[in-house]
């Protein structure tokens, strides 16, 4: 029996694809091993969103080749560079573009070396590698076409997964132990637009919430221009939906948002926070980008002022990365890297103070958490998350008193806080 291992790079949408690839290879008779050194074949599911991700993807594959492994290259690198890769990386056994993963076992049998990307469906799988949390990709691709972004080129136009397929997949993931379902896509707010659905996201969340065994449903990646009062009402009132939303705004300056090609511009962001601000129970995650071509000091000050108002609980701050093939790459008035770094650090320090204040307000309170594992540094502590914390990006709840079974929910009294984490005891 041939053995394989998988390296999943990039975003959680790519992780879902990796799980799908695992499922297909296992069904084709391969055995998955977690220790790469024991695997004959390594699948590297690549990311190519930014040049640094491209470099990491290629470096990872070259290291596997040096160890004498048979390497399969999947993911966005194949979309970005297509069959050029055959000449550049002849050591790679197979290049499989997004949308072709079901054909990997047959392609290996037939000694094929390249499967061109196909953008015609969204993968569904029941295999889950993340324990009591499962990512559920409800759409693929994006039709927003922001000027700095390669996703539409790497993943195609928006394709929504049929509702029945989403519900079947949710039930399958719950049967395998998922208690938290995290909805992902490039812009969840656009879900269903390509298949004639209105309020598609709201409807599918309602339906998923009727499935027994699910405790938390989390909504990630909603474009501000897609945010509806109905979605906020649902997040605020449905007990299974986490009081949380990920709403990437990128900037607040009308001039910069127009240069970025952001749908709805500054008006969409103002409207989104007019809708959200009254709901203090809903925690907002967002991302902003500094240094986009054309951003001047005045624009930056406008962004700083907005962030200082404290509308956002969790914030990711990125510096503009000029990607060949995007309209922003060719724009004049590029901002120098030193200025980008200064602006990024400035926003980060403002947000750190906001985060500390918000977390500090929870001391003495009791909150429900999902206990996931031991703390990464010591088994004397447990790692958990609250409903307002997404995995990997929003900090954790560190438990220093009380016993727990991983994958279960417990009431925790918060006693201390760190910059981005909470510390408490199970009661
Ligand atoms: S909405 Fe997001 S994924 Fe879509 S084009 Fe814009 S930045 Fe890219």
Coordinates of C-alpha atoms and ligand atoms in Angstrom, one line a residue:
X1 CA 0.0 0.0 0.0
X2 CA 1.5 3.3 -1.1
X3 CA 1.9 5.8 1.7
X4 CA 1.4 9.6 1.6
X5 CA 1.5 12.6 3.7
X6 CA 0.1 16.1 3.0
X7 CA 1.4 19.6 3.6
X8 CA -1.4 22.1 3.5
X9 CA -0.2 25.7 3.0
X10 CA -2.2 29.0 2.9
X11 CA -5.8 29.5 4.0
X12 CA -8.4 27.4 5.6
X13 CA -10.2 27.1 2.2
X14 CA -7.0 25.3 1.0
X15 CA -7.1 23.1 4.1
X16 CA -10.6 21.9 3.1
X17 CA -9.1 21.0 -0.3
X18 CA -6.3 19.1 1.4
X19 CA -8.8 17.1 3.4
X20 CA -10.7 16.3 0.2
X21 CA -7.4 15.2 -1.5
X22 CA -6.7 12.9 1.6
X23 CA -10.2 11.4 1.3
X24 CA -9.7 10.7 -2.4
X25 CA -6.3 9.1 -2.0
X26 CA -7.4 6.9 0.9
X27 CA -10.5 5.8 -1.2
X28 CA -8.0 4.9 -4.0
X29 CA -6.1 2.7 -1.6
X30 CA -3.3 4.9 -0.3
X31 CA -2.5 5.0 3.4
X32 CA -2.0 8.4 5.1
X33 CA 0.9 8.7 7.5
X34 CA 1.4 11.8 9.7
X35 CA 5.2 11.4 9.8
X36 CA 6.4 12.7 6.5
X37 CA 9.6 10.8 6.7
X38 CA 7.6 7.6 6.5
X39 CA 5.7 8.7 3.4
X40 CA 6.6 7.7 -0.1
X41 CA 4.6 10.5 -1.6
X42 CA 4.1 14.0 -0.3
X43 CA 1.2 16.2 -1.5
X44 CA 2.1 19.9 -1.1
X45 CA -1.2 21.9 -1.4
X46 CA 0.3 25.2 -2.3
X47 CA -0.6 28.9 -1.8
X48 CA 0.3 31.6 -4.4
X49 CA -1.7 34.5 -3.1
X50 CA 1.5 36.5 -2.5
X51 CA 5.0 36.2 -3.7
X52 CA 6.2 35.2 -0.2
X53 CA 3.7 32.3 -0.3
X54 CA 5.0 31.3 -3.7
X55 CA 8.5 31.1 -2.4
X56 CA 7.4 29.1 0.7
X57 CA 5.5 26.6 -1.6
X58 CA 8.5 26.1 -3.9
X59 CA 10.9 25.8 -1.0
X60 CA 8.7 23.2 0.7
X61 CA 8.5 21.0 -2.5
X62 CA 12.3 21.3 -3.1
X63 CA 13.0 20.1 0.5
X64 CA 10.7 17.0 -0.1
X65 CA 12.5 16.3 -3.4
X66 CA 15.9 16.5 -1.7
X67 CA 14.6 13.8 0.8
X68 CA 13.9 11.6 -2.2
X69 CA 10.1 11.9 -2.0
X70 CA 7.6 11.6 -4.9
X71 CA 6.0 15.1 -4.8
X72 CA 2.5 16.1 -6.0
X73 CA 2.0 19.8 -6.3
X74 CA -1.6 20.9 -5.8
X75 CA -3.3 24.3 -5.2
X76 CA -2.9 27.9 -6.3
X77 CA 0.7 27.7 -7.6
X78 CA -0.6 25.6 -10.4
X79 CA -3.3 28.2 -11.2
X80 CA -0.7 31.0 -11.1
X81 CA 2.0 29.5 -13.2
X82 CA 0.2 26.7 -15.0
X83 CA 2.2 24.4 -17.3
X84 CA 5.3 26.8 -17.1
X85 CA 5.9 24.7 -13.9
X86 CA 6.6 21.6 -15.9
X87 CA 9.8 23.1 -17.3
X88 CA 10.7 25.0 -14.0
X89 CA 10.2 22.0 -11.7
X90 CA 10.6 18.8 -13.7
X91 CA 11.2 16.8 -10.5
X92 CA 7.5 17.1 -9.5
X93 CA 5.6 13.9 -10.1
X94 CA 2.2 15.6 -10.8
X95 CA 0.8 19.2 -10.9
X96 CA -2.9 19.2 -10.0
X97 CA -4.7 22.5 -10.3
X98 CA -7.8 23.5 -8.2
X99 CA -10.9 21.6 -9.3
X100 CA -9.0 18.5 -10.5
X101 CA -8.3 16.7 -7.2
X102 CA -10.8 13.9 -7.8
X103 CA -8.6 12.8 -10.8
X104 CA -5.3 12.6 -8.9
X105 CA -5.3 8.8 -8.3
X106 CA -6.1 8.1 -12.0
X107 CA -3.6 10.7 -13.2
X108 CA -0.9 8.9 -11.1
X109 CA -1.9 5.5 -12.5
X110 CA -1.8 6.9 -16.1
X111 CA 1.5 8.6 -15.5
X112 CA 0.1 12.0 -16.3
X113 CA 2.1 15.0 -15.0
X114 CA -0.3 18.0 -15.3
X115 CA -4.0 18.6 -14.6
X116 CA -5.0 22.1 -15.7
X117 CA -7.2 24.0 -13.1
X118 CA -10.9 23.7 -13.6
X119 CA -13.3 26.1 -11.9
X120 CA -16.7 24.4 -12.0
X121 CA -17.5 23.2 -8.5
X122 CA -16.8 23.4 -4.8
X123 CA -15.3 20.3 -3.1
X124 CA -17.3 18.4 -0.4
X125 CA -15.7 16.0 1.9
X126 CA -16.4 14.3 5.3
X127 CA -12.7 13.8 6.1
X128 CA -11.7 16.4 8.8
X129 CA -8.2 16.9 10.3
X130 CA -9.1 19.6 12.9
X131 CA -10.9 17.6 15.6
X132 CA -14.0 19.2 17.1
X133 CA -13.8 22.1 14.7
X134 CA -14.5 21.8 11.0
X135 CA -14.1 24.3 8.1
X136 CA -17.0 24.2 5.7
X137 CA -16.3 25.8 2.3
X138 CA -19.7 27.0 1.0
X139 CA -18.4 28.7 -2.2
X140 CA -15.3 28.8 -4.4
X141 CA -13.7 31.7 -6.2
X142 CA -14.7 35.4 -6.1
X143 CA -16.3 37.9 -8.5
X144 CA -15.4 41.1 -6.6
X145 CA -12.2 41.6 -8.5
X146 CA -10.3 43.9 -6.1
X147 CA -7.4 45.5 -7.9
X148 CA -4.6 44.1 -5.6
X149 CA -6.0 40.5 -5.4
X150 CA -5.1 37.4 -7.5
X151 CA -7.8 35.2 -6.1
X152 CA -10.2 35.5 -9.0
X153 CA -7.3 34.5 -11.3
X154 CA -6.3 31.6 -9.0
X155 CA -9.7 30.4 -8.1
X156 CA -12.1 31.7 -10.8
X157 CA -15.5 33.5 -10.5
X158 CA -17.9 32.9 -7.5
X159 CA -19.3 29.3 -7.5
X160 CA -21.8 28.5 -4.7
X161 CA -22.2 25.0 -3.4
X162 CA -25.8 23.8 -3.5
X163 CA -27.6 24.0 -0.2
X164 CA -28.3 20.3 0.1
X165 CA -24.6 19.5 -0.5
X166 CA -23.7 21.9 2.4
X167 CA -26.2 20.3 4.7
X168 CA -25.1 16.8 3.8
X169 CA -21.5 17.8 4.4
X170 CA -22.3 19.4 7.7
X171 CA -24.1 16.2 8.9
X172 CA -21.1 14.1 7.9
X173 CA -18.7 16.4 9.7
X174 CA -20.8 16.3 12.9
X175 CA -20.8 12.5 12.7
X176 CA -17.0 12.6 12.7
X177 CA -17.0 14.7 15.9
X178 CA -17.3 18.4 14.7
X179 CA -19.0 20.6 17.3
X180 CA -18.0 23.9 15.7
X181 CA -18.6 24.5 12.0
X182 CA -16.7 27.5 10.5
X183 CA -18.1 28.7 7.2
X184 CA -15.5 29.8 4.8
X185 CA -15.4 31.2 1.2
X186 CA -13.8 34.3 -0.4
X187 CA -16.9 36.4 0.3
X188 CA -19.6 34.5 2.2
X189 CA -22.0 37.5 1.8
X190 CA -22.2 36.7 -2.0
X191 CA -23.2 33.1 -1.3
X192 CA -26.0 32.0 -3.7
X193 CA -25.9 35.1 -6.0
X194 CA -24.6 32.9 -8.9
X195 CA -27.4 30.3 -8.3
X196 CA -30.3 32.8 -8.0
X197 CA -30.5 32.8 -4.2
X198 CA -31.3 36.0 -2.2
X199 CA -30.3 35.9 1.5
X200 CA -28.4 32.7 0.6
X201 CA -26.0 33.0 3.5
X202 CA -28.7 33.8 6.1
X203 CA -30.8 30.9 4.8
X204 CA -28.0 28.3 4.9
X205 CA -26.9 29.4 8.4
X206 CA -30.5 28.9 9.7
X207 CA -30.6 25.5 8.1
X208 CA -27.2 24.4 9.5
X209 CA -28.3 25.5 12.9
X210 CA -31.1 22.9 12.9
X211 CA -28.6 20.1 12.7
X212 CA -28.2 18.1 16.0
X213 CA -24.7 18.0 17.5
X214 CA -23.6 21.4 16.3
X215 CA -22.9 23.9 19.1
X216 CA -21.2 26.7 17.3
X217 CA -21.5 28.1 13.8
X218 CA -18.9 30.8 12.8
X219 CA -19.1 33.2 10.0
X220 CA -15.8 34.2 8.3
X221 CA -14.9 36.5 5.4
X222 CA -18.0 38.7 4.7
X223 CA -17.3 41.6 2.3
X224 CA -18.7 44.8 4.0
X225 CA -20.8 45.6 0.9
X226 CA -22.5 42.1 1.4
X227 CA -23.4 42.6 5.0
X228 CA -27.2 42.7 5.6
X229 CA -29.3 43.7 8.7
X230 CA -30.8 40.2 8.5
X231 CA -27.4 38.5 8.9
X232 CA -26.6 40.6 12.0
X233 CA -30.0 39.9 13.5
X234 CA -29.3 36.1 12.9
X235 CA -25.9 36.3 14.5
X236 CA -27.3 38.2 17.4
X237 CA -30.4 36.0 18.0
X238 CA -29.6 32.4 17.0
X239 CA -27.9 30.7 20.0
X240 CA -25.9 28.4 17.8
X241 CA -24.3 31.2 15.8
X242 CA -21.2 32.6 17.4
X243 CA -21.5 36.4 18.3
X244 CA -18.7 37.0 15.9
X245 CA -18.1 38.1 12.3
X246 CA -15.0 38.4 10.1
X247 CA -15.5 41.5 8.0
X248 CA -12.3 42.5 6.0
X249 CA -12.6 46.3 5.3
X250 CA -9.0 46.9 4.0
X251 CA -9.3 50.7 4.5
X252 CA -11.7 53.5 5.2
X253 CA -10.5 56.3 2.9
X254 CA -12.8 56.6 -0.1
X255 CA -9.8 57.5 -2.3
X256 CA -7.8 54.4 -1.3
X257 CA -10.9 52.1 -1.5
X258 CA -11.6 53.3 -5.0
X259 CA -7.9 52.6 -6.0
X260 CA -8.3 49.2 -4.5
X261 CA -11.5 48.6 -6.5
X262 CA -13.4 47.7 -3.3
X263 CA -17.1 47.2 -4.0
X264 CA -19.3 49.8 -2.1
X265 CA -16.3 52.0 -1.1
X266 CA -16.3 53.9 2.2
X267 CA -20.1 54.1 2.2
X268 CA -20.4 50.3 2.5
X269 CA -18.0 50.3 5.5
X270 CA -19.8 53.2 7.3
X271 CA -23.2 51.4 6.7
X272 CA -21.7 48.1 8.0
X273 CA -20.6 49.6 11.3
X274 CA -23.8 51.6 11.7
X275 CA -25.5 48.2 11.6
X276 CA -22.9 46.5 13.9
X277 CA -22.1 49.1 16.5
X278 CA -25.4 48.8 18.4
X279 CA -24.7 45.0 18.8
X280 CA -21.9 45.2 21.4
X281 CA -22.3 41.4 21.9
X282 CA -20.9 40.8 18.4
X283 CA -17.1 40.7 18.2
X284 CA -15.7 41.9 14.9
X285 CA -12.6 40.6 13.2
X286 CA -11.2 42.6 10.3
X287 CA -8.2 43.1 8.2
X288 CA -6.7 46.4 6.9
X289 CA -4.0 46.9 4.3
X290 CA -1.6 49.9 4.5
X291 CA 0.6 51.1 1.7
X292 CA -1.7 50.5 -1.3
X293 CA -0.5 52.7 -4.2
X294 CA -1.9 56.2 -3.8
X295 CA -2.3 56.0 0.0
X296 CA -0.9 59.3 1.3
X297 CA -0.4 60.5 4.9
X298 CA -3.9 62.0 5.1
X299 CA -5.5 58.7 4.0
X300 CA -3.4 56.9 6.6
X301 CA -4.5 59.3 9.4
X302 CA -8.1 58.7 8.4
X303 CA -7.5 55.0 8.9
X304 CA -5.7 55.5 12.2
X305 CA -8.6 57.6 13.5
X306 CA -11.1 55.0 12.5
X307 CA -9.2 52.2 14.2
X308 CA -8.7 54.3 17.3
X309 CA -12.5 54.5 17.7
X310 CA -12.5 50.8 18.7
X311 CA -15.1 49.3 16.4
X312 CA -13.0 46.2 15.8
X313 CA -12.0 43.6 18.4
X314 CA -9.6 41.5 16.4
X315 CA -7.5 43.1 13.6
X316 CA -5.0 41.8 11.1
X317 CA -2.8 44.5 9.5
X318 CA -1.1 43.8 6.2
X319 CA 1.3 45.8 4.1
X320 CA 0.6 46.1 0.4
X321 CA 2.4 43.5 -1.7
X322 CA 2.6 44.3 -5.4
X323 CA 1.6 41.1 -7.2
X324 CA 2.4 40.9 -11.0
X325 CA -0.8 40.4 -12.9
X326 CA -2.9 42.7 -10.7
X327 CA -4.0 46.2 -11.7
X328 CA -2.5 47.6 -8.4
X329 CA 0.9 46.3 -9.5
X330 CA 1.0 48.7 -12.4
X331 CA -0.3 51.7 -10.4
X332 CA 1.8 54.9 -10.0
X333 CA 2.4 56.3 -6.5
X334 CA 3.7 53.1 -5.0
X335 CA 4.5 53.5 -1.3
X336 CA 8.0 52.6 -0.1
X337 CA 8.5 49.6 2.2
X338 CA 9.8 51.5 5.1
X339 CA 6.7 53.7 5.2
X340 CA 4.5 50.6 4.8
X341 CA 6.2 49.0 7.8
X342 CA 5.9 52.2 9.9
X343 CA 2.2 52.5 9.1
X344 CA 1.6 48.8 9.9
X345 CA 3.3 49.0 13.3
X346 CA 1.4 52.2 14.1
X347 CA -2.0 50.6 13.5
X348 CA -0.9 47.4 15.3
X349 CA 0.0 49.3 18.5
X350 CA -3.3 51.2 18.5
X351 CA -5.2 47.9 18.1
X352 CA -3.1 46.3 20.9
X353 CA -4.4 48.8 23.4
X354 CA -8.0 48.3 22.2
X355 CA -7.6 44.5 22.5
X356 CA -6.2 44.8 26.0
X357 CA -9.1 47.0 27.1
X358 CA -11.7 44.7 25.6
X359 CA -10.2 41.6 27.1
X360 CA -9.8 43.3 30.4
X361 CA -13.5 44.0 30.6
X362 CA -14.0 40.2 30.9
X363 CA -12.2 39.7 34.2
X364 CA -14.5 38.2 36.8
X365 CA -17.0 37.1 34.1
X366 CA -17.8 33.4 33.3
X367 CA -17.8 32.4 29.6
X368 CA -18.4 29.2 27.7
X369 CA -15.3 27.8 26.0
X370 CA -14.4 24.9 23.8
X371 CA -11.4 23.1 25.3
X372 CA -9.3 21.9 22.3
X373 CA -5.9 20.7 23.6
X374 CA -3.0 21.2 26.0
X375 CA -1.4 24.6 25.8
X376 CA 1.3 24.6 23.1
X377 CA 4.1 25.2 25.6
X378 CA 3.0 23.0 28.6
X379 CA 0.6 20.2 29.4
X380 CA 0.0 21.9 32.8
X381 CA -2.3 24.3 31.0
X382 CA -5.2 23.7 28.6
X383 CA -5.9 25.6 25.4
X384 CA -9.5 26.7 24.8
X385 CA -11.4 29.3 22.8
X386 CA -14.4 31.4 23.5
X387 CA -17.2 31.9 20.9
X388 CA -15.6 35.3 20.0
X389 CA -12.3 33.7 19.1
X390 CA -11.7 32.0 15.8
X391 CA -8.9 29.4 15.6
X392 CA -5.3 30.5 14.8
X393 CA -6.0 34.2 14.5
X394 CA -7.8 35.6 17.6
X395 CA -5.9 34.5 20.7
X396 CA -7.1 31.8 23.2
X397 CA -8.4 31.1 26.6
X398 CA -5.7 29.5 28.8
X399 CA -7.0 27.3 31.5
X400 CA -4.9 26.9 34.6
X401 CA -7.4 25.1 36.9
X402 CA -9.9 22.3 36.3
X403 CA -10.0 19.1 34.3
X404 CA -11.6 18.8 30.8
X405 CA -12.1 16.4 28.0
X406 CA -10.9 17.8 24.6
X407 CA -13.7 18.7 22.2
X408 CA -16.1 19.6 25.0
X409 CA -17.5 22.9 26.2
X410 CA -17.0 24.2 29.8
X411 CA -17.9 27.4 31.8
X412 CA -14.7 29.3 32.6
X413 CA -14.2 32.2 35.0
X414 CA -11.8 34.7 33.6
X415 CA -9.2 35.8 36.1
X416 CA -6.4 37.5 34.1
X417 CA -5.6 38.7 30.6
X418 CA -2.5 38.9 28.4
X419 CA -2.2 41.0 25.3
X420 CA -4.4 38.8 23.1
X421 CA -5.2 35.8 25.5
X422 CA -7.5 35.2 28.5
X423 CA -6.6 33.2 31.6
X424 CA -9.2 31.4 33.7
X425 CA -10.4 28.3 35.6
X426 CA -13.1 25.9 34.9
X427 CA -16.0 26.3 37.4
Ligands
LIG1 S1 -13.2 40.1 -2.1 FE1 -11.4 39.2 -1.2 S2 -11.0 37.3 -2.5 FE2 -12.4 38.7 -3.6 S3 -11.2 39.9 -5.0 FE3 -11.5 41.1 -3.1 S4 -9.8 40.6 -1.8 FE4 -9.8 39.0 -3.4

